Tab-separated table of C-alpha atoms in Angstrom:
chain	number	residue	atom	x	y	z
A	238	MET	CA	-61.017	-9.689	-8.424
A	239	GLN	CA	-59.661	-13.550	-7.872
A	240	TYR	CA	-56.873	-15.145	-9.748
A	241	LYS	CA	-54.882	-18.416	-9.122
A	242	LYS	CA	-51.408	-18.734	-9.385
A	243	GLN	CA	-49.544	-22.197	-8.796
A	244	ILE	CA	-46.444	-22.252	-6.302
A	245	ALA	CA	-43.873	-25.039	-6.308
A	246	GLY	CA	-46.081	-27.231	-8.361
A	247	ILE	CA	-48.084	-28.626	-5.643
A	248	ILE	CA	-50.411	-25.612	-3.966
A	249	SER	CA	-52.805	-23.472	-5.511
A	250	ALA	CA	-53.669	-19.906	-3.738
A	251	VAL	CA	-56.450	-18.050	-4.370
A	252	VAL	CA	-56.086	-14.169	-3.213
A	253	LEU	CA	-59.687	-12.985	-2.043
A	254	PHE	CA	-59.142	-9.457	-1.249
A	255	VAL	CA	-56.208	-6.911	-2.419
A	256	PRO	CA	-57.689	-3.480	-1.781
A	257	SER	CA	-55.923	-0.587	-3.645
A	258	VAL	CA	-54.123	0.378	-1.586
A	259	TYR	CA	-32.407	-10.150	23.431
A	260	PRO	CA	-31.132	-11.677	25.887
A	261	LEU	CA	-32.336	-10.389	29.146
A	262	ALA	CA	-30.767	-6.937	29.684
A	263	GLN	CA	-27.466	-6.930	31.311
A	264	GLU	CA	-26.244	-5.164	34.559
A	265	GLY	CA	-24.311	-1.868	33.857
A	266	SER	CA	-24.691	1.628	33.235
A	267	TYR	CA	-25.093	3.203	30.277
A	268	GLU	CA	-22.959	5.948	28.486
A	269	THR	CA	-24.212	9.551	29.267
A	270	ASN	CA	-25.868	11.186	26.316
A	271	THR	CA	-25.222	8.374	23.523
A	272	VAL	CA	-26.972	8.812	20.689
A	273	LYS	CA	-27.911	5.675	18.387
A	274	ASN	CA	-29.492	5.302	15.084
A	275	VAL	CA	-33.091	3.963	14.842
A	276	TYR	CA	-33.516	1.587	11.884
A	277	ASN	CA	-36.510	0.331	10.201
A	278	ALA	CA	-36.765	-2.967	8.631
A	279	ALA	CA	-35.581	-2.281	5.297
A	280	GLY	CA	-32.544	-0.366	7.079
A	281	HIS	CA	-33.380	3.370	6.677
A	282	VAL	CA	-32.494	5.838	9.731
A	283	THR	CA	-35.637	6.448	11.380
A	284	GLY	CA	-34.687	8.452	14.220
A	285	ALA	CA	-32.263	8.651	17.410
A	286	ALA	CA	-32.314	7.511	20.567
A	287	ARG	CA	-30.522	8.797	23.306
A	288	SER	CA	-29.443	7.182	26.392
A	289	LEU	CA	-28.484	8.684	30.196
A	290	ALA	CA	-26.449	7.234	32.629
A	291	MET	CA	-28.581	5.092	35.130
A	292	GLU	CA	-28.184	2.614	37.890
A	293	PRO	CA	-28.115	-1.074	36.277
A	294	ALA	CA	-31.594	-1.895	35.119
A	295	LYS	CA	-33.375	-3.793	37.946
A	296	ILE	CA	-36.978	-5.025	38.997
A	297	GLU	CA	-38.121	-6.393	41.796
A	298	LEU	CA	-40.814	-9.373	41.263
A	299	PRO	CA	-43.056	-11.053	43.406
A	300	ALA	CA	-42.306	-15.073	44.346
A	301	GLY	CA	-42.742	-17.023	41.458
A	302	ARG	CA	-42.614	-14.164	38.985
A	303	TYR	CA	-39.984	-14.182	36.256
A	304	VAL	CA	-38.476	-12.117	33.464
A	305	LEU	CA	-39.220	-14.004	30.175
A	306	ASP	CA	-37.787	-11.767	27.952
A	307	ALA	CA	-36.382	-7.924	27.816
A	308	LYS	CA	-35.539	-5.231	25.127
A	309	ILE	CA	-34.082	-1.375	25.555
A	310	ALA	CA	-35.805	0.718	23.356
A	311	ASP	CA	-37.367	3.865	23.113
A	312	VAL	CA	-40.979	3.459	23.635
A	313	THR	CA	-42.381	6.180	25.385
A	314	GLY	CA	-41.459	8.994	22.899
A	315	ASP	CA	-38.982	11.046	24.476
A	316	ALA	CA	-35.968	10.338	22.832
A	317	ILE	CA	-34.450	8.326	25.702
A	318	GLU	CA	-34.283	4.462	25.908
A	319	ASP	CA	-36.257	2.421	28.258
A	320	ASN	CA	-35.981	-0.954	29.708
A	321	ILE	CA	-38.843	-3.039	28.707
A	322	PHE	CA	-39.530	-6.533	30.669
A	323	LEU	CA	-41.762	-9.449	29.749
A	324	ILE	CA	-42.611	-11.318	32.985
A	325	GLY	CA	-44.738	-14.105	33.966
A	326	ARG	CA	-45.619	-16.622	36.552
A	327	LYS	CA	-43.673	-20.216	36.495
A	328	ALA	CA	-43.939	-23.221	38.144
A	329	LYS	CA	-40.189	-23.216	38.724
A	330	PRO	CA	-37.348	-21.066	37.255
A	331	ASP	CA	-36.509	-23.590	34.326
A	332	ALA	CA	-39.953	-23.863	33.213
A	333	ILE	CA	-40.926	-22.956	29.498
A	334	TYR	CA	-44.660	-22.118	30.397
A	335	ALA	CA	-45.297	-19.208	32.120
A	336	ASP	CA	-48.979	-17.642	33.088
A	337	GLN	CA	-50.451	-14.097	34.073
A	338	ILE	CA	-47.799	-12.743	31.464
A	339	ASP	CA	-47.477	-9.115	31.315
A	340	ILE	CA	-45.022	-5.890	30.140
A	341	ILE	CA	-43.403	-3.556	32.466
A	342	VAL	CA	-41.587	-0.710	30.789
A	343	GLN	CA	-38.898	1.361	33.039
A	344	ASN	CA	-38.658	4.876	31.630
A	345	GLY	CA	-35.297	5.840	31.154
A	346	ALA	CA	-35.359	9.228	32.083
A	347	THR	CA	-37.509	8.831	35.380
A	348	GLY	CA	-37.000	5.374	36.093
A	349	ASN	CA	-40.888	5.047	37.032
A	350	GLN	CA	-42.660	1.731	35.826
A	351	VAL	CA	-45.860	1.049	34.131
A	352	SER	CA	-47.460	-2.074	33.179
A	353	THR	CA	-50.033	-3.404	31.117
A	354	GLN	CA	-52.256	-5.573	33.897
A	355	LEU	CA	-52.619	-8.067	30.880
A	356	GLU	CA	-55.329	-10.528	31.668
A	357	ASN	CA	-55.350	-14.364	31.013
A	358	PHE	CA	-52.202	-14.272	28.973
A	359	GLY	CA	-49.855	-17.290	29.159
A	360	GLY	CA	-48.067	-19.374	26.763
A	361	TYR	CA	-44.624	-21.034	25.943
A	362	GLU	CA	-41.221	-19.314	25.492
A	363	ALA	CA	-42.968	-15.733	25.112
A	364	LYS	CA	-40.704	-13.298	23.256
A	365	LEU	CA	-40.925	-9.378	22.669
A	366	PHE	CA	-40.483	-7.539	19.442
A	367	VAL	CA	-40.413	-3.825	19.408
A	368	GLY	CA	-41.458	-1.435	16.581
A	369	ASP	CA	-43.885	0.959	15.492
A	370	PHE	CA	-47.556	-0.532	14.302
A	371	ASP	CA	-49.565	2.549	14.895
A	372	GLY	CA	-47.935	5.078	12.796
A	373	ASP	CA	-46.865	7.615	15.595
A	374	LYS	CA	-43.184	6.795	14.923
A	375	ILE	CA	-43.002	5.424	18.343
A	376	SER	CA	-41.987	2.144	18.879
A	377	ASP	CA	-44.270	-0.073	20.462
A	378	VAL	CA	-44.096	-3.691	21.945
A	379	MET	CA	-45.584	-7.128	20.923
A	380	VAL	CA	-45.586	-10.366	22.753
A	381	SER	CA	-45.929	-13.894	20.978
A	382	ALA	CA	-46.750	-16.948	22.903
A	383	PRO	CA	-47.585	-20.285	21.522
A	384	THR	CA	-50.747	-21.530	23.597
A	385	GLY	CA	-49.229	-25.083	22.890
A	386	GLY	CA	-52.886	-26.802	22.037
A	387	SER	CA	-53.159	-29.041	19.207
A	388	GLY	CA	-53.872	-26.297	16.938
A	389	GLY	CA	-50.856	-24.532	16.920
A	390	ILE	CA	-52.361	-21.242	18.201
A	391	VAL	CA	-49.861	-18.587	19.050
A	392	GLY	CA	-51.227	-15.593	21.237
A	393	HIS	CA	-50.142	-12.106	20.351
A	394	VAL	CA	-50.280	-8.820	22.102
A	395	ILE	CA	-49.731	-5.418	21.101
A	396	ALA	CA	-49.154	-2.480	23.379
A	397	THR	CA	-48.132	1.363	22.821
A	398	PHE	CA	-46.504	3.426	25.853
A	399	SER	CA	-46.414	6.683	24.216
A	400	GLY	CA	-49.600	8.052	25.719
A	401	ALA	CA	-50.206	8.867	29.570
A	402	GLU	CA	-51.219	5.356	29.979
A	403	PRO	CA	-50.311	2.030	28.536
A	404	LYS	CA	-52.658	0.949	25.512
A	405	VAL	CA	-53.487	-2.682	24.334
A	406	ILE	CA	-53.812	-2.063	20.543
A	407	PHE	CA	-53.729	-5.619	19.781
A	408	ALA	CA	-55.614	-8.361	22.062
A	409	GLU	CA	-57.220	-11.452	22.315
A	410	LYS	CA	-60.158	-10.667	19.674
A	411	ASN	CA	-57.519	-9.602	17.137
A	412	ASN	CA	-56.016	-13.125	17.285
A	413	GLY	CA	-58.861	-14.785	15.506
A	414	GLY	CA	-57.584	-13.565	12.062
A	415	ALA	CA	-59.499	-13.904	8.904
A	416	LYS	CA	-63.003	-15.521	9.643
A	417	PHE	CA	-63.818	-18.542	7.208
A	418	THR	CA	-66.819	-20.738	7.258
A	419	GLY	CA	-67.795	-23.180	4.124
A	420	ARG	CA	-69.196	-26.985	3.415
A	421	PHE	CA	-67.664	-29.597	1.297
A	422	VAL	CA	-69.614	-30.091	-1.886
A	423	ASP	CA	-69.251	-33.249	-4.319
A	424	GLY	CA	-66.301	-33.736	-6.234
A	425	PHE	CA	-63.449	-33.378	-3.600
A	426	LYS	CA	-64.152	-29.808	-2.956
A	427	ALA	CA	-64.813	-27.564	-0.582
A	428	GLU	CA	-66.714	-24.060	-0.540
A	429	LEU	CA	-64.757	-21.418	1.832
A	430	VAL	CA	-66.457	-18.157	2.358
A	431	ASN	CA	-64.529	-15.267	4.082
A	432	GLU	CA	-66.733	-13.264	6.805
A	433	ASN	CA	-64.464	-10.485	6.796
A	434	THR	CA	-65.223	-9.535	2.812
A	435	GLY	CA	-68.231	-11.755	2.094
A	436	ARG	CA	-66.226	-13.350	-0.985
A	437	SER	CA	-65.692	-17.141	-1.630
A	438	THR	CA	-63.339	-19.821	-3.398
A	439	ILE	CA	-63.448	-23.298	-4.019
A	440	VAL	CA	-60.553	-25.130	-3.027
A	441	ASP	CA	-59.220	-28.845	-4.103
A	442	LEU	CA	-59.583	-32.102	-1.512
A	443	SER	CA	-58.125	-34.725	-3.580
A	444	ALA	CA	-55.101	-34.377	-1.962
A	445	ASN	CA	-57.182	-36.293	1.104
A	446	LYS	CA	-59.000	-38.384	-0.862
A	447	ASP	CA	-58.271	-41.599	0.599
A	448	ARG	CA	-58.854	-40.464	4.308
A	449	TYR	CA	-62.064	-39.181	2.950
A	450	LEU	CA	-63.042	-42.407	1.225
A	451	GLY	CA	-62.169	-44.401	4.406
A	452	SER	CA	-64.210	-42.099	6.809
A	453	ASN	CA	-66.879	-42.565	4.389
A	454	VAL	CA	-66.920	-38.869	3.873
A	455	TYR	CA	-67.348	-39.373	-0.036
A	456	SER	CA	-68.205	-42.183	-2.277
A	457	PRO	CA	-65.716	-43.082	-4.616
A	458	GLU	CA	-67.092	-41.481	-7.366
A	459	GLY	CA	-67.008	-38.019	-5.428
A	460	LYS	CA	-70.623	-38.013	-3.907
A	461	LEU	CA	-70.496	-36.010	-0.322
A	462	LEU	CA	-72.026	-38.501	2.017
A	463	LYS	CA	-71.682	-36.505	5.306
A	464	ALA	CA	-72.028	-32.680	5.754
A	465	VAL	CA	-68.588	-31.099	6.742
A	466	LYS	CA	-68.275	-27.446	7.822
A	467	PRO	CA	-64.749	-26.293	7.475
A	468	TYR	CA	-63.905	-23.482	9.792
A	469	SER	CA	-60.797	-21.089	10.384
A	470	TYR	CA	-58.368	-21.498	13.352
A	471	PRO	CA	-56.839	-18.283	15.029
A	472	PHE	CA	-53.531	-17.270	14.121
A	473	SER	CA	-50.575	-19.668	14.251
A	474	VAL	CA	-47.624	-16.877	13.402
A	475	ILE	CA	-48.028	-13.287	13.144
A	476	GLU	CA	-45.029	-11.547	11.676
A	477	PRO	CA	-44.119	-7.954	12.036
A	478	ILE	CA	-43.064	-6.208	8.557
A	479	ASP	CA	-42.438	-2.654	7.124
A	480	PHE	CA	-44.649	-3.785	3.415
A	481	SER	CA	-44.024	-0.198	2.725
A	482	ARG	CA	-40.418	0.449	4.058
A	483	ASN	CA	-41.651	3.818	5.860
A	484	GLY	CA	-40.988	2.662	9.655
A	485	THR	CA	-44.328	1.498	10.368
A	486	TYR	CA	-44.846	-2.458	10.467
A	487	GLU	CA	-48.166	-4.306	9.184
A	488	LEU	CA	-49.071	-7.845	10.466
A	489	ARG	CA	-48.890	-10.860	8.252
A	490	GLY	CA	-51.297	-13.889	9.863
A	491	HIS	CA	-50.890	-17.263	9.235
A	492	GLN	CA	-54.416	-19.608	9.927
A	493	ARG	CA	-55.185	-22.938	9.128
A	494	VAL	CA	-58.495	-23.817	8.026
A	495	VAL	CA	-59.642	-27.655	8.887
A	496	GLY	CA	-62.331	-29.718	7.814
A	497	ALA	CA	-63.743	-33.077	9.333
A	498	TYR	CA	-61.423	-32.706	12.112
A	499	ASN	CA	-58.521	-30.991	13.632
A	500	ALA	CA	-55.980	-32.558	11.877
A	501	ASP	CA	-58.071	-32.291	8.291
A	502	LEU	CA	-56.117	-29.452	7.185
A	503	VAL	CA	-58.477	-28.342	3.753
A	504	ALA	CA	-56.438	-24.797	3.654
A	505	ASN	CA	-53.871	-22.013	4.751
A	506	VAL	CA	-54.866	-18.778	4.749
A	507	THR	CA	-52.405	-16.151	4.761
A	508	SER	CA	-53.460	-12.196	5.915
A	509	ILE	CA	-51.910	-8.645	5.880
A	510	TRP	CA	-53.225	-6.415	8.358
A	511	LYS	CA	-52.657	-2.524	9.156
A	512	TYR	CA	-53.390	-0.643	11.942
A	513	GLU	CA	-55.546	2.598	10.637
A	514	ASP	CA	-57.896	4.841	12.733
A	515	ASN	CA	-57.459	2.964	15.750
A	516	GLU	CA	-58.388	-0.647	14.449
A	517	TRP	CA	-56.847	-3.104	12.574
A	518	ARG	CA	-57.934	-3.206	8.981
A	519	ILE	CA	-57.529	-6.535	6.603
A	520	ARG	CA	-55.506	-5.596	3.517
A	521	GLN	CA	-55.033	-8.984	1.714
A	522	ILE	CA	-56.090	-12.566	2.107
A	523	GLU	CA	-54.573	-15.391	0.547
A	524	VAL	CA	-55.969	-18.897	0.455
A	525	ALA	CA	-53.762	-21.897	-0.182
A	526	THR	CA	-55.074	-25.251	-0.499
A	527	VAL	CA	-52.208	-28.416	-0.892
A	528	LEU	CA	-52.990	-30.520	-4.369
A	529	LEU	CA	-50.220	-33.010	-3.790
A	530	SER	CA	-49.658	-34.572	0.005
A	531	MET	CA	-46.772	-36.154	1.500
A	532	ASN	CA	-49.066	-39.157	2.575
A	533	GLU	CA	-50.589	-40.423	-0.539
A	534	GLN	CA	-49.620	-43.537	-1.603
A	535	GLY	CA	-46.985	-43.854	-4.685
A	536	ASN	CA	-44.584	-41.054	-3.588
């Protein structure tokens, strides 16, 4: 059921779908049999991890490869903390962009290393997040890396390391997020259709009225003069959030829907996703449009 609400007096939001439902690792050895509680986002203890005495965490990399980020957590499910490295190729050590980004996990019990062998993944200032996404009570590894394009797109990958081989459960195809198409209609409005659910909504374009008049998209009376088909960009931000406070993270993603050109913001989309039965399922979609723009005359 669709409903509208006002946000701070300037944004109209429509919920389209609500179903029922560190710094780098430091050198030094770890204390033998140290037991640490594992907490979820709500601060509740969900388990414990044990560290073994081991040599300082080290990793040998080919020339031009660098450690971009690192974490220490049990991601293999044996209750022993592992070393997690995010590596990539950079033109020089202080460069903020890296390509050929990959995740390497050094098993805390055996010292063996495994990698995800990601393909064509690159970005700026890539970062790691560790948490359980698939509900098996074992932490997984998430990577986020802005692509640097004008669309504000951020690439994301989530991988699990609890099985015999690493498994990527969130890949490039998942970064597309909620798919929207649509069309401009008379009256400075746009009809948006969500392809995931088949549901649609109308958003107000009046905040960009002067821009559309200047580019002859609309007449002063609000008559559409040019056909414009809005479309959605992939995720710009994904936030891991434990909505149910059970230690398993869902994803809250943010996207833009644009109209006549890239800078023509038609709506902002927020969606919530949950990993179930080996796939990401959309649980909620919210569409918000700007009703008062800072660029409007008279502000």
